[in-house]
Tab-separated table of C-alpha atoms and ligand atoms in Angstrom:
chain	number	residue	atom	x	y	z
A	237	UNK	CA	0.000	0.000	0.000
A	238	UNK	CA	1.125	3.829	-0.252
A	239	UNK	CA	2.089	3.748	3.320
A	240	UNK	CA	4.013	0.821	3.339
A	241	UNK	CA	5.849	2.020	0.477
A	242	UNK	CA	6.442	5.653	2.867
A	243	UNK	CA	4.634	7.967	1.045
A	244	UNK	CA	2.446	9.283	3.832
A	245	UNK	CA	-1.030	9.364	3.354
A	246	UNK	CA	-1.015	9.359	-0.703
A	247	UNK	CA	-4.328	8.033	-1.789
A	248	UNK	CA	-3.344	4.506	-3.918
A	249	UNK	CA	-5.865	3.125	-6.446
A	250	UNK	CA	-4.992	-0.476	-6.678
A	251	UNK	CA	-5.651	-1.461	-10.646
A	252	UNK	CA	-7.993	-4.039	-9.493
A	253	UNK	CA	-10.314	-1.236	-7.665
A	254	UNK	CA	-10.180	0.435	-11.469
A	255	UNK	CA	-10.965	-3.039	-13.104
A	256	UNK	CA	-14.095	-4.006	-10.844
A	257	UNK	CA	-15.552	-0.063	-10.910
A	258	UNK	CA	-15.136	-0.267	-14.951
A	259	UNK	CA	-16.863	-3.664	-14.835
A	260	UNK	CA	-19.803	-1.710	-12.803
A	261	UNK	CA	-19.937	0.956	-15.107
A	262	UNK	CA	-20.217	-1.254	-18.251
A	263	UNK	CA	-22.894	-3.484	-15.889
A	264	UNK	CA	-24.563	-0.119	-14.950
A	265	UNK	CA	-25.130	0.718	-18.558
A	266	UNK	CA	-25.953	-2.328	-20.378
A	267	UNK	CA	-28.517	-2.607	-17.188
A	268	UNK	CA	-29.915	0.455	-18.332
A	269	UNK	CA	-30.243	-0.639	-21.648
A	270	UNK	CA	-31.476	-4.088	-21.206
A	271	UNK	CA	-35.104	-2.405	-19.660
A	272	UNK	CA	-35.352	-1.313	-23.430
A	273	UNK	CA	-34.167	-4.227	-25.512
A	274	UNK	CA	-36.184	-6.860	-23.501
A	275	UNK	CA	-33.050	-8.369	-22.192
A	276	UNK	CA	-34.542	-9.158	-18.747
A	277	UNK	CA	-36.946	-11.547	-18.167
A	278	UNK	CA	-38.625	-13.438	-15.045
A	279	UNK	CA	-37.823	-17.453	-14.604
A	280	UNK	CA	-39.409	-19.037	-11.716
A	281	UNK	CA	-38.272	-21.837	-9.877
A	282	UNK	CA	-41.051	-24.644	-7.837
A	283	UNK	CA	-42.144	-24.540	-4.134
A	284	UNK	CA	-42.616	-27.814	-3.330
A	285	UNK	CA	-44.799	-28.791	-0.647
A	286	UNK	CA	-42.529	-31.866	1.084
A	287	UNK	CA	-45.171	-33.798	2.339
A	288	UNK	CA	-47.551	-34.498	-1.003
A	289	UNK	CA	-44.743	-32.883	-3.311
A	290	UNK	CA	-46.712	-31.188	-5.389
A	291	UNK	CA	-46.398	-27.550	-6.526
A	292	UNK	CA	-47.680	-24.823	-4.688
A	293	UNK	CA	-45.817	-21.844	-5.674
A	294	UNK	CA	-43.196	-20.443	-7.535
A	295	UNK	CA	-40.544	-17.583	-6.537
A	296	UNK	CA	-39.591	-15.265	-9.670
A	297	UNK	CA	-35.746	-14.717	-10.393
A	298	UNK	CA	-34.571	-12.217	-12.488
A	299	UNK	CA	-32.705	-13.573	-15.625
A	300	UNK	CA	-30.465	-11.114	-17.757
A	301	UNK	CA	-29.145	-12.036	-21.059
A	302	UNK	CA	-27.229	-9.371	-22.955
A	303	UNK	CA	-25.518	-9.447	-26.638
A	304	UNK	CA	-22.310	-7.907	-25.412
A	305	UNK	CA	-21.934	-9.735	-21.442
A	306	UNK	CA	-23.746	-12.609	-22.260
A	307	UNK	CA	-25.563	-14.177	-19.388
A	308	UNK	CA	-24.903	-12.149	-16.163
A	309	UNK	CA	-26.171	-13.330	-12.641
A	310	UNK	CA	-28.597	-11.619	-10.665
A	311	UNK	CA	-25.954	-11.714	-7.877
A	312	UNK	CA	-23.101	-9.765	-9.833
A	313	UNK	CA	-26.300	-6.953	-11.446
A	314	UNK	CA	-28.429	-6.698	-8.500
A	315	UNK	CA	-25.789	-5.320	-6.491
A	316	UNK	CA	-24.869	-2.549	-9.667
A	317	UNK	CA	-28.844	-1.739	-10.025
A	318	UNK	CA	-29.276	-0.751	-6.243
A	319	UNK	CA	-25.854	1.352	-6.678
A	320	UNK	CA	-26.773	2.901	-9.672
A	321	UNK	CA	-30.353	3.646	-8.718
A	322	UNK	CA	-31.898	1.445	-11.498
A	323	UNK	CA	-33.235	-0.836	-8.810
A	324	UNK	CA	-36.668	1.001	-8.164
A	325	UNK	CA	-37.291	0.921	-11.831
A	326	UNK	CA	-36.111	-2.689	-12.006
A	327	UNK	CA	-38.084	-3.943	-9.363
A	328	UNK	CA	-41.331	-2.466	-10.990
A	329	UNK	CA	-40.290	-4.011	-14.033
A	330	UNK	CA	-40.206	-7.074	-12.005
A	331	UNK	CA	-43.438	-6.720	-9.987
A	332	UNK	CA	-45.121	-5.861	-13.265
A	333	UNK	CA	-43.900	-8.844	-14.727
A	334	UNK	CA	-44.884	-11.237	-11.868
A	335	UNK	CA	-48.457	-9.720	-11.650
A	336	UNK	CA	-49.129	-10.538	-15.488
A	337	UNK	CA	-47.708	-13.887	-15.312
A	338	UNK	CA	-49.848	-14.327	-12.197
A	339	UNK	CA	-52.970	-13.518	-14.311
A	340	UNK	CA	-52.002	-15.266	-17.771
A	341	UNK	CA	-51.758	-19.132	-15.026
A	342	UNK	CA	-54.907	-17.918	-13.360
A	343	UNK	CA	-56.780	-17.278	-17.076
A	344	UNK	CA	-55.278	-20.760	-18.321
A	345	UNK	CA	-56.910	-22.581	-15.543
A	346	UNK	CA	-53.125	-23.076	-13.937
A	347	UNK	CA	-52.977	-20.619	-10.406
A	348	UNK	CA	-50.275	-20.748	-9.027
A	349	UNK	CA	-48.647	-18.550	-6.132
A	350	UNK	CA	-45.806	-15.669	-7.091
A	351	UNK	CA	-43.489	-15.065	-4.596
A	352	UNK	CA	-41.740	-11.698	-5.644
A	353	UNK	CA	-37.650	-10.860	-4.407
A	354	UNK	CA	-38.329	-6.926	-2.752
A	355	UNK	CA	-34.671	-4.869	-2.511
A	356	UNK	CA	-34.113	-2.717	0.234
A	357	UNK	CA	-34.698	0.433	-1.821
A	358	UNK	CA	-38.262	-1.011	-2.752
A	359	UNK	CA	-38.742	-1.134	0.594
A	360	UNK	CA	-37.587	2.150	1.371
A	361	UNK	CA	-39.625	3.547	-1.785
A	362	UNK	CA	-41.755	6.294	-0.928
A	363	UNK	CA	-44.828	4.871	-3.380
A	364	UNK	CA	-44.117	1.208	-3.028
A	365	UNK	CA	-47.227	-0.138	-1.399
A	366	UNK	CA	-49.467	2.092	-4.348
A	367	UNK	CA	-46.790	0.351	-6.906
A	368	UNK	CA	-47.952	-3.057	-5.376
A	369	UNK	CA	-51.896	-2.061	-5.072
A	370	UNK	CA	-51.950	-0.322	-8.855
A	371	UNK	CA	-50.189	-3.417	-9.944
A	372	UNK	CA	-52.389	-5.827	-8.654
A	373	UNK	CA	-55.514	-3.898	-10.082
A	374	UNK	CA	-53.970	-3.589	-13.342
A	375	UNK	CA	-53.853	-6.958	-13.891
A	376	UNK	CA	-56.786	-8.433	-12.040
A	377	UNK	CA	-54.809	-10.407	-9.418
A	378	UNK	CA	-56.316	-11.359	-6.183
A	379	UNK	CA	-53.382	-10.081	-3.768
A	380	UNK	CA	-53.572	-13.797	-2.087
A	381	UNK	CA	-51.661	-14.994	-5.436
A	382	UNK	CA	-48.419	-12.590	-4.991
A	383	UNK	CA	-45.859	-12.942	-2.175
A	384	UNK	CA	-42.936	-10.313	-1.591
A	385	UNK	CA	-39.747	-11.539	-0.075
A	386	UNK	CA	-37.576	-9.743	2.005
A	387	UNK	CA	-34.205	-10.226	3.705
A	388	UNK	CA	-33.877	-9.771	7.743
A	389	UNK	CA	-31.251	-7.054	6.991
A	390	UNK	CA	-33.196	-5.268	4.362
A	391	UNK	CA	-36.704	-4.839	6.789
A	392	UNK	CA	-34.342	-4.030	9.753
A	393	UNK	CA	-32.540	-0.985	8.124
A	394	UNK	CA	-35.426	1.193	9.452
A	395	UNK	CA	-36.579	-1.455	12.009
A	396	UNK	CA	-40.023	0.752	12.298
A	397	UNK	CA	-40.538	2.136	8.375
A	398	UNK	CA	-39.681	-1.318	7.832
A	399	UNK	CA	-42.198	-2.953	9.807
A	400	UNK	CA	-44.870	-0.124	9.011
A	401	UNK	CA	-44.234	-0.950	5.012
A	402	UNK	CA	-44.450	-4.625	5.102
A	403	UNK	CA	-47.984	-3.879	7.374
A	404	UNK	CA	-49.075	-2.161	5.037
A	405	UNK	CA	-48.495	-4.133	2.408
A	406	UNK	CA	-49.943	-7.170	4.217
A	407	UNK	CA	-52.593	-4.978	4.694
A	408	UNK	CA	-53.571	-5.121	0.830
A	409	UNK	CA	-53.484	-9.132	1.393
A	410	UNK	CA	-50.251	-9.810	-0.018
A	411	UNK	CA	-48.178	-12.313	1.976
A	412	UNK	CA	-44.689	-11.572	3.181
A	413	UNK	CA	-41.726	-14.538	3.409
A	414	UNK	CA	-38.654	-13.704	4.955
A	415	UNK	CA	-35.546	-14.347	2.690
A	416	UNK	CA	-32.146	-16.000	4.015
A	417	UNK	CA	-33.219	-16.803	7.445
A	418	UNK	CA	-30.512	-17.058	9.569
A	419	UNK	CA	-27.588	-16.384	7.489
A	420	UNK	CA	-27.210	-12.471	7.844
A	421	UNK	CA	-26.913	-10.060	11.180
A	422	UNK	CA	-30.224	-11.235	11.884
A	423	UNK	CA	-32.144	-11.317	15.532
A	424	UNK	CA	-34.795	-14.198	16.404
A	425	UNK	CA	-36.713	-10.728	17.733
A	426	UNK	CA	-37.021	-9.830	14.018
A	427	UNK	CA	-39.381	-13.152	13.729
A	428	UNK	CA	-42.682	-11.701	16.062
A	429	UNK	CA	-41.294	-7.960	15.089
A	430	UNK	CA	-42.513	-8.380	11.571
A	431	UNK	CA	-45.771	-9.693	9.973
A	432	UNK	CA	-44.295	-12.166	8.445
A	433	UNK	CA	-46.378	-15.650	6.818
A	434	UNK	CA	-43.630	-17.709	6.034
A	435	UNK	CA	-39.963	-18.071	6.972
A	436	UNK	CA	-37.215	-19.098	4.090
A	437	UNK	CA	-34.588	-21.257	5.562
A	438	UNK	CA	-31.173	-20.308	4.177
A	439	UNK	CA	-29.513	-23.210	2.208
A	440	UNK	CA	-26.321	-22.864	4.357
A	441	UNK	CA	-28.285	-25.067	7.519
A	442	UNK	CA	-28.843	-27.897	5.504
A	443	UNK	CA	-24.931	-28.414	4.253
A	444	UNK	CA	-23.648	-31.051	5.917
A	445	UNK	CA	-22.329	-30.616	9.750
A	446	UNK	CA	-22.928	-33.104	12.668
A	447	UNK	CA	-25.462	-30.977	14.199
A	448	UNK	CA	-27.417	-30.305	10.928
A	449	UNK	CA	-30.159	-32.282	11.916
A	450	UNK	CA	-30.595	-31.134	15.689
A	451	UNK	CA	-30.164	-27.072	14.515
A	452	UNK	CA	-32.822	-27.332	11.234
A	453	UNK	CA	-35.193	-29.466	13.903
A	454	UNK	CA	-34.905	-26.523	16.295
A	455	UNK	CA	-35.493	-23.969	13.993
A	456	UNK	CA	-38.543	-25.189	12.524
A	457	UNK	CA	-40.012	-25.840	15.405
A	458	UNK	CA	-39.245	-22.538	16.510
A	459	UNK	CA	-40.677	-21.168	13.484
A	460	UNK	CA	-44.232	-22.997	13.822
A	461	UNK	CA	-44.313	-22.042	16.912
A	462	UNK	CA	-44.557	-18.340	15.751
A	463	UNK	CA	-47.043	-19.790	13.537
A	464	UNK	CA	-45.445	-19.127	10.337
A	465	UNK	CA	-44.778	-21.856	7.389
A	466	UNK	CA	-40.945	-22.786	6.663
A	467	UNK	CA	-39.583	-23.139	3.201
A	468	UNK	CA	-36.130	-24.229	2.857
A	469	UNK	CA	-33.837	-23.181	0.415
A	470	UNK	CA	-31.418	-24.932	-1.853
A	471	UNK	CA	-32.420	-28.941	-1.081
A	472	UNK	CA	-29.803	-30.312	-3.483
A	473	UNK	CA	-29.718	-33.796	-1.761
A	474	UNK	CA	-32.401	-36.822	-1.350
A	475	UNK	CA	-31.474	-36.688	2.269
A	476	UNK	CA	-31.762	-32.853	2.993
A	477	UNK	CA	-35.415	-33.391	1.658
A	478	UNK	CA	-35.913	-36.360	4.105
A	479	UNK	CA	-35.079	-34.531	6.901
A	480	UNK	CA	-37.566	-31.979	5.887
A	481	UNK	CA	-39.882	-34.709	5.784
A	482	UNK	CA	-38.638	-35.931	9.530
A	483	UNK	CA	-39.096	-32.496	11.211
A	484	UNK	CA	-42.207	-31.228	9.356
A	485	UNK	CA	-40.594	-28.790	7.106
A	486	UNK	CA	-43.574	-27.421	5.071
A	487	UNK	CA	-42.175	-26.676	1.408
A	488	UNK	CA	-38.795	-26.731	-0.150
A	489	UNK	CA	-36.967	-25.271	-3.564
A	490	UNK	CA	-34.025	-26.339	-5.003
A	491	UNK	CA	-32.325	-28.239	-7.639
A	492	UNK	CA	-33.346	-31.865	-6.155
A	493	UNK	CA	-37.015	-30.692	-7.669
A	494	UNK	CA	-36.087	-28.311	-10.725
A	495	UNK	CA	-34.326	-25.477	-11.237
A	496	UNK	CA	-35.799	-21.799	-12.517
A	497	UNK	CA	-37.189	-22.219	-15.702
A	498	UNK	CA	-39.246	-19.793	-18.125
A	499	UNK	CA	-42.967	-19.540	-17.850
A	500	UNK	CA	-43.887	-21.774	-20.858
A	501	UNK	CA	-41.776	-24.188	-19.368
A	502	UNK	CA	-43.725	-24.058	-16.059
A	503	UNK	CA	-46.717	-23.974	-17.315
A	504	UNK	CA	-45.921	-27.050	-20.072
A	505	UNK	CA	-45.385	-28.556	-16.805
A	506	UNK	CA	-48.118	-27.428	-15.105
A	507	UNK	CA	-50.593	-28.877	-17.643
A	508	UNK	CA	-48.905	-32.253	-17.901
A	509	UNK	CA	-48.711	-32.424	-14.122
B	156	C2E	P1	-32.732	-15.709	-3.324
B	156	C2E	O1	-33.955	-14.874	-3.363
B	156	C2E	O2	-32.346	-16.290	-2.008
B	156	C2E	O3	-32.936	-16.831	-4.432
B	156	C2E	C1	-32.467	-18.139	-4.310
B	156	C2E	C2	-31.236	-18.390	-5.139
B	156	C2E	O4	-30.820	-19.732	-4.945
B	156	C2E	C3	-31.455	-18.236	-6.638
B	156	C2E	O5	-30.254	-17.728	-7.221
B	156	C2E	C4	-31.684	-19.681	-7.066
B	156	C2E	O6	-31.420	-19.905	-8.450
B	156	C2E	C5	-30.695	-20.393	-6.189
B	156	C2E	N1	-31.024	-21.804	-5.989
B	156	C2E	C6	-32.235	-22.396	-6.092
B	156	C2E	N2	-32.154	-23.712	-5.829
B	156	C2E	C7	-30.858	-23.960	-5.518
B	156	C2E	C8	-30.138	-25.153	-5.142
B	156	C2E	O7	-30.682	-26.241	-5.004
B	156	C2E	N3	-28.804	-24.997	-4.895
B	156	C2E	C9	-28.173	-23.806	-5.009
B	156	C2E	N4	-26.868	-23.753	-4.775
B	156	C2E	N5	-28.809	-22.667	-5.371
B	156	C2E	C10	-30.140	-22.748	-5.613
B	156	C2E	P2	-30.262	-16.562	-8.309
B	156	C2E	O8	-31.399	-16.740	-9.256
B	156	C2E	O9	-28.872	-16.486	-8.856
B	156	C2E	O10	-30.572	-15.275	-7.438
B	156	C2E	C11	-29.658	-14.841	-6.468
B	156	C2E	C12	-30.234	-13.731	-5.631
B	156	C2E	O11	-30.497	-12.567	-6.439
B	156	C2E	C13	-31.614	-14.081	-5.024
B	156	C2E	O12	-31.454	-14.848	-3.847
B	156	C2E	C14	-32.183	-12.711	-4.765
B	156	C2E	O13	-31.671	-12.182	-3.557
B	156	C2E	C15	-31.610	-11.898	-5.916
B	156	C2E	N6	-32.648	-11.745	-6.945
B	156	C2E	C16	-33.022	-12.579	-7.957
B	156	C2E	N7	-34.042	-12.064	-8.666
B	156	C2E	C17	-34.345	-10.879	-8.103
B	156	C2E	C18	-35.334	-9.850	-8.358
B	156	C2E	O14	-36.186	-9.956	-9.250
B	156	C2E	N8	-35.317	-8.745	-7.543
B	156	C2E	C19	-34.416	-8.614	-6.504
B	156	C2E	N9	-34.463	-7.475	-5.758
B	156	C2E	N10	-33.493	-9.551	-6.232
B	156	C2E	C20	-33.462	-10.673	-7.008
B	157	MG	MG1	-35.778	-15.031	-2.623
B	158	MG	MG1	-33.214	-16.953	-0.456
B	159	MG	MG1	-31.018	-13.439	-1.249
């Protein structure tokens, strides 16, 4: 660093701090392009429900092809879009989307439950909750049908604003999951703090330790005791799901059911189901 090398308190801009801000730039303006040229589109991957395994809901992920970057993750541009500011336009885009894929299943006979990722600038979005209402009414969807997800840390920025938002949004008969349980800077306080329906287990508690079993037990039971649902996150394994199975775990996602796919895909499935 500049100091090691003596020169006081010189200000030293290490070529890989250039390389990663150029990489956000580029990200930050293809982003901004890709709203126009269609280059973003919703996939949704299963809820499962683990005792009768069938389908009871799907959560929308944000897919972004471009012609220059190819495939980027939602990881590497949701991170750019909240920095940039495109994230309150993005996440309409997204709500927008879910709502009229919500209502094209409903119209082909095919409901099926929309869970909806919220960022933490949604949240802090002055109009969100008339985004969410308008949204709804625009396409016709009973508010039962969409569910928002948010992240312990993202609610808790504003502990109260956050609390008062997701009321009110529960208020127009949405229903709220909370993302990543347990792997931030979370509290268990958060759990009766917030009006919360269901609880999404982080993947991280069902990778393989010698108390995996014992902890995921105790935190379920924890979590129906608060009377909320748990859906756990990232079953990759035959025997993560049958411990789901053992402790009463009420739904699951991951790859040991399907992966995200598009919404002809899920509904293909749907109708051959
Ligand atoms: P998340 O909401 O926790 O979504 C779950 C992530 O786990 C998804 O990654 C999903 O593809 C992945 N996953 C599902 N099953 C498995 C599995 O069995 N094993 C493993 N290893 N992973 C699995 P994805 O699609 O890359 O999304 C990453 C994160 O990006 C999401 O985490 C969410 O926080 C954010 N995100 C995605 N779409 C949106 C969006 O529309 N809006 C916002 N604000 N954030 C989004
Ligand atoms: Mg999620
Ligand atoms: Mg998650
Ligand atoms: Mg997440």
């Amino acid at each position: 660093s500049a100091k090691a090398q003596g020169r006081g308190n010189a200000v030293f801009f290490e070529p890989s701090m250039g390389q990663e801000m150029a990489e956000r730039v580029l990200l930050a303006e293809r982003l901004r392009m890709a709203l126009g040229y269609g280059g973003l589109q919703l996939h949704y991957q299963p809820q499962v429900d683990v005792k009768t395994a069938r389908v009871v809901g799907v959560e929308a992920l944000l897919r972004w092809s471009d012609p220059v970057l190819g495939n980027v993750s939602p990881g590497r541009f949701i991170p750019v879009a909240e920095a940039s500011g495109q994230i309150v336009a993005l996440g309409n885009y997204v709500l927008d989307a879910a709502c009229r894929q919500i209502a094209a299943w409903f119209q082909a006979g095919t409901p099926l439950r929309v869970a909806v990722n919220l960022s933490a600038h949604q949240l802090r979005q002055v109009n969100l909750v008339e985004q969410v209402r308008s949204c709804l009414q625009q396409h016709e969807v009973p508010p039962q049908w969409l569910e928002l997800e948010v992240t312990e840390s993202q609610a808790m920025i504003d502990p109260d604003q956050g609390r008062q938002v997701l009321a009110d949004l529960a208020a127009l008969g949405v229903t709220i999951a909370l993302d990543d349980f347990g792997t931030g800077h979370s509290s268990l306080a958060y759990l009766q703090y917030l009006p919360l329906q269901r609880v999404k287990l982080g993947r991280e508690f069902l990778l393989p330790s010698p108390s995996r079993d014992r902890l995921v037990e105790g935190i379920v039971h924890m979590v129906h005791a608060l009377d909320l649902d748990v859906v756990a996150e990232g079953v990759e394994q035959p025997d993560q799901l049958q411990l789901l199975r053992d402790v009463d775990c009420e739904c699951f996602q991951g790859w040991l059911h399907s992966r995200a796919m598009s919404a002809d895909q899920i509904q293909a499935w749907l109708v051959a189901a």
